[in-house]
PDB file of C-alpha atoms in Angstrom:
ATOM      1  CA  UNK A   1     -12.279  -7.892 -25.599  1.00 52.00           C
ATOM      2  CA  UNK A   2     -13.907  -8.773 -22.235  1.00 80.00           C
ATOM      3  CA  UNK A   3     -14.134  -5.200 -21.128  1.00 87.00           C
ATOM      4  CA  UNK A   4     -16.337  -3.801 -18.285  1.00 89.00           C
ATOM      5  CA  UNK A   5     -17.076  -0.761 -20.389  1.00 92.00           C
ATOM      6  CA  UNK A   6     -19.823  -0.663 -23.131  1.00 91.00           C
ATOM      7  CA  UNK A   7     -17.583   1.413 -25.409  1.00 94.00           C
ATOM      8  CA  UNK A   8     -14.273   3.221 -25.686  1.00 93.00           C
ATOM      9  CA  UNK A   9     -15.889   6.607 -24.815  1.00 96.00           C
ATOM     10  CA  UNK A  10     -17.245   5.320 -21.502  1.00 94.00           C
ATOM     11  CA  UNK A  11     -13.809   3.906 -20.689  1.00 95.00           C
ATOM     12  CA  UNK A  12     -12.051   7.069 -21.465  1.00 97.00           C
ATOM     13  CA  UNK A  13     -14.616   9.156 -19.445  1.00 97.00           C
ATOM     14  CA  UNK A  14     -14.015   7.008 -16.343  1.00 97.00           C
ATOM     15  CA  UNK A  15     -10.249   7.015 -16.752  1.00 97.00           C
ATOM     16  CA  UNK A  16     -10.177  10.777 -17.247  1.00 98.00           C
ATOM     17  CA  UNK A  17     -12.259  11.339 -14.177  1.00 98.00           C
ATOM     18  CA  UNK A  18      -9.943   9.150 -12.116  1.00 98.00           C
ATOM     19  CA  UNK A  19      -6.930  10.903 -13.408  1.00 98.00           C
ATOM     20  CA  UNK A  20      -8.296  14.392 -12.941  1.00 98.00           C
ATOM     21  CA  UNK A  21      -9.318  13.676  -9.336  1.00 98.00           C
ATOM     22  CA  UNK A  22      -5.830  12.126  -8.485  1.00 98.00           C
ATOM     23  CA  UNK A  23      -3.986  15.008 -10.160  1.00 98.00           C
ATOM     24  CA  UNK A  24      -6.008  17.499  -8.118  1.00 98.00           C
ATOM     25  CA  UNK A  25      -5.556  15.521  -4.875  1.00 98.00           C
ATOM     26  CA  UNK A  26      -3.280  17.890  -2.642  1.00 98.00           C
ATOM     27  CA  UNK A  27      -1.691  14.915  -0.694  1.00 98.00           C
ATOM     28  CA  UNK A  28       1.693  14.021  -2.146  1.00 98.00           C
ATOM     29  CA  UNK A  29       1.359  10.582  -3.644  1.00 98.00           C
ATOM     30  CA  UNK A  30       2.794   8.283  -6.286  1.00 98.00           C
ATOM     31  CA  UNK A  31       0.965   6.249  -8.970  1.00 98.00           C
ATOM     32  CA  UNK A  32       2.376   3.029 -10.254  1.00 98.00           C
ATOM     33  CA  UNK A  33       1.085   0.023 -12.235  1.00 97.00           C
ATOM     34  CA  UNK A  34       2.128  -3.615 -11.474  1.00 97.00           C
ATOM     35  CA  UNK A  35       1.029  -6.794 -12.892  1.00 95.00           C
ATOM     36  CA  UNK A  36      -0.489  -9.080 -10.251  1.00 93.00           C
ATOM     37  CA  UNK A  37      -2.070 -12.457 -11.119  1.00 89.00           C
ATOM     38  CA  UNK A  38      -1.819 -11.588 -14.708  1.00 87.00           C
ATOM     39  CA  UNK A  39      -3.810  -8.304 -14.468  1.00 89.00           C
ATOM     40  CA  UNK A  40      -2.489  -4.724 -14.739  1.00 93.00           C
ATOM     41  CA  UNK A  41      -3.149  -3.069 -11.402  1.00 96.00           C
ATOM     42  CA  UNK A  42      -3.029   0.646 -10.618  1.00 98.00           C
ATOM     43  CA  UNK A  43      -1.639   1.499  -7.163  1.00 98.00           C
ATOM     44  CA  UNK A  44      -1.603   4.787  -5.379  1.00 98.00           C
ATOM     45  CA  UNK A  45       0.812   5.232  -2.506  1.00 98.00           C
ATOM     46  CA  UNK A  46       0.737   8.145  -0.049  1.00 98.00           C
ATOM     47  CA  UNK A  47       1.771   9.112   3.383  1.00 98.00           C
ATOM     48  CA  UNK A  48       4.377   7.823   5.697  1.00 95.00           C
ATOM     49  CA  UNK A  49       4.523   6.301   9.150  1.00 93.00           C
ATOM     50  CA  UNK A  50       5.256   3.131  10.917  1.00 95.00           C
ATOM     51  CA  UNK A  51       1.969   1.518   9.783  1.00 96.00           C
ATOM     52  CA  UNK A  52       1.126   0.743   6.185  1.00 97.00           C
ATOM     53  CA  UNK A  53      -2.669   0.532   5.533  1.00 97.00           C
ATOM     54  CA  UNK A  54      -3.633  -1.337   2.318  1.00 97.00           C
ATOM     55  CA  UNK A  55      -7.061  -0.200   1.072  1.00 98.00           C
ATOM     56  CA  UNK A  56      -8.794  -2.034  -1.722  1.00 97.00           C
ATOM     57  CA  UNK A  57     -11.995  -0.192  -2.895  1.00 96.00           C
ATOM     58  CA  UNK A  58     -15.070  -2.395  -3.371  1.00 87.00           C
ATOM     59  CA  UNK A  59     -17.242  -3.172  -6.322  1.00 89.00           C
ATOM     60  CA  UNK A  60     -17.725  -0.167  -8.582  1.00 93.00           C
ATOM     61  CA  UNK A  61     -15.195   2.021  -6.617  1.00 95.00           C
ATOM     62  CA  UNK A  62     -11.522   2.928  -7.068  1.00 98.00           C
ATOM     63  CA  UNK A  63      -8.744   4.962  -5.514  1.00 98.00           C
ATOM     64  CA  UNK A  64      -9.942   8.256  -6.981  1.00 98.00           C
ATOM     65  CA  UNK A  65     -13.364   7.739  -5.473  1.00 98.00           C
ATOM     66  CA  UNK A  66     -11.891   6.967  -2.043  1.00 98.00           C
ATOM     67  CA  UNK A  67      -9.834  10.137  -1.571  1.00 98.00           C
ATOM     68  CA  UNK A  68     -11.701  11.457   1.539  1.00 98.00           C
ATOM     69  CA  UNK A  69     -10.795   8.182   3.328  1.00 97.00           C
ATOM     70  CA  UNK A  70      -7.234   8.320   1.968  1.00 98.00           C
ATOM     71  CA  UNK A  71      -6.883  11.923   3.130  1.00 98.00           C
ATOM     72  CA  UNK A  72      -7.882  10.821   6.655  1.00 98.00           C
ATOM     73  CA  UNK A  73      -5.672   7.874   6.766  1.00 98.00           C
ATOM     74  CA  UNK A  74      -2.588   9.952   5.602  1.00 98.00           C
ATOM     75  CA  UNK A  75      -3.432  12.731   8.019  1.00 98.00           C
ATOM     76  CA  UNK A  76      -3.500  10.236  10.899  1.00 97.00           C
ATOM     77  CA  UNK A  77       0.139   9.351  10.123  1.00 98.00           C
ATOM     78  CA  UNK A  78      -0.229   6.163   8.132  1.00 98.00           C
ATOM     79  CA  UNK A  79       1.496   5.163   4.911  1.00 98.00           C
ATOM     80  CA  UNK A  80      -1.345   4.284   2.462  1.00 98.00           C
ATOM     81  CA  UNK A  81      -1.451   1.909  -0.514  1.00 98.00           C
ATOM     82  CA  UNK A  82      -4.747   1.786  -2.550  1.00 98.00           C
ATOM     83  CA  UNK A  83      -5.120  -0.717  -5.340  1.00 98.00           C
ATOM     84  CA  UNK A  84      -7.783  -0.432  -8.039  1.00 97.00           C
ATOM     85  CA  UNK A  85      -9.328  -3.846  -8.500  1.00 94.00           C
ATOM     86  CA  UNK A  86      -9.042  -5.166 -12.051  1.00 92.00           C
ATOM     87  CA  UNK A  87     -12.322  -5.610 -13.822  1.00 90.00           C
ATOM     88  CA  UNK A  88     -13.831  -2.519 -11.844  1.00 93.00           C
ATOM     89  CA  UNK A  89     -14.016   1.055 -12.929  1.00 95.00           C
ATOM     90  CA  UNK A  90     -10.733   2.895 -12.357  1.00 97.00           C
ATOM     91  CA  UNK A  91      -7.239   2.786 -13.746  1.00 98.00           C
ATOM     92  CA  UNK A  92      -6.484  -0.960 -13.425  1.00 96.00           C
ATOM     93  CA  UNK A  93      -7.237  -3.383 -16.298  1.00 92.00           C
ATOM     94  CA  UNK A  94     -10.719  -3.038 -17.727  1.00 92.00           C
ATOM     95  CA  UNK A  95     -10.747  -6.832 -18.321  1.00 85.00           C
ATOM     96  CA  UNK A  96     -12.226  -9.171 -15.798  1.00 71.00           C
ATOM     97  CA  UNK A  97      -8.796 -11.014 -15.856  1.00 61.00           C
ATOM     98  CA  UNK A  98      -8.525 -12.232 -12.340  1.00 61.00           C
ATOM     99  CA  UNK A  99      -8.854 -16.049 -13.104  1.00 59.00           C
ATOM    100  CA  UNK A 100     -10.923 -18.406 -11.034  1.00 60.00           C
ATOM    101  CA  UNK A 101     -14.031 -17.822  -9.045  1.00 58.00           C
ATOM    102  CA  UNK A 102     -14.693 -16.620  -5.515  1.00 65.00           C
ATOM    103  CA  UNK A 103     -12.642 -14.964  -2.994  1.00 73.00           C
ATOM    104  CA  UNK A 104      -9.554 -17.103  -3.322  1.00 78.00           C
ATOM    105  CA  UNK A 105      -8.664 -15.827  -6.727  1.00 81.00           C
ATOM    106  CA  UNK A 106      -8.813 -12.195  -5.401  1.00 83.00           C
ATOM    107  CA  UNK A 107      -6.728 -13.315  -2.430  1.00 87.00           C
ATOM    108  CA  UNK A 108      -4.021 -14.593  -4.777  1.00 89.00           C
ATOM    109  CA  UNK A 109      -4.293 -11.284  -6.746  1.00 91.00           C
ATOM    110  CA  UNK A 110      -3.981  -9.260  -3.505  1.00 93.00           C
ATOM    111  CA  UNK A 111      -0.969 -11.445  -2.333  1.00 94.00           C
ATOM    112  CA  UNK A 112       0.894 -10.606  -5.558  1.00 94.00           C
ATOM    113  CA  UNK A 113      -0.035  -6.885  -5.150  1.00 95.00           C
ATOM    114  CA  UNK A 114       1.422  -6.845  -1.731  1.00 93.00           C
ATOM    115  CA  UNK A 115       4.743  -8.428  -2.866  1.00 89.00           C
TER     116      UNK A 115
END
């Protein structure tokens, strides 16, 4: 397996940390998993409003680590969708499964997430 984690214990520690933080987040939200560009992708949706903000955490970050920003965006009256990037620590696929190299492959992944 082409996992980003060194072992199963490390994977479970990160996944548990993310789940615990999202479970404790007082903002009403929904968690779903979709397949985008062949990779299982974890999404968190919260808030409501006329504007939808899509937030993609950067390298080594995820939705759970971004809750202060998420709270501010929803408090400002926005609908928010956060996507954990596959191949990064979080609740999406632990495999670096986004094919290709460079930004265009992630652009294709994000396009499918948005659909």
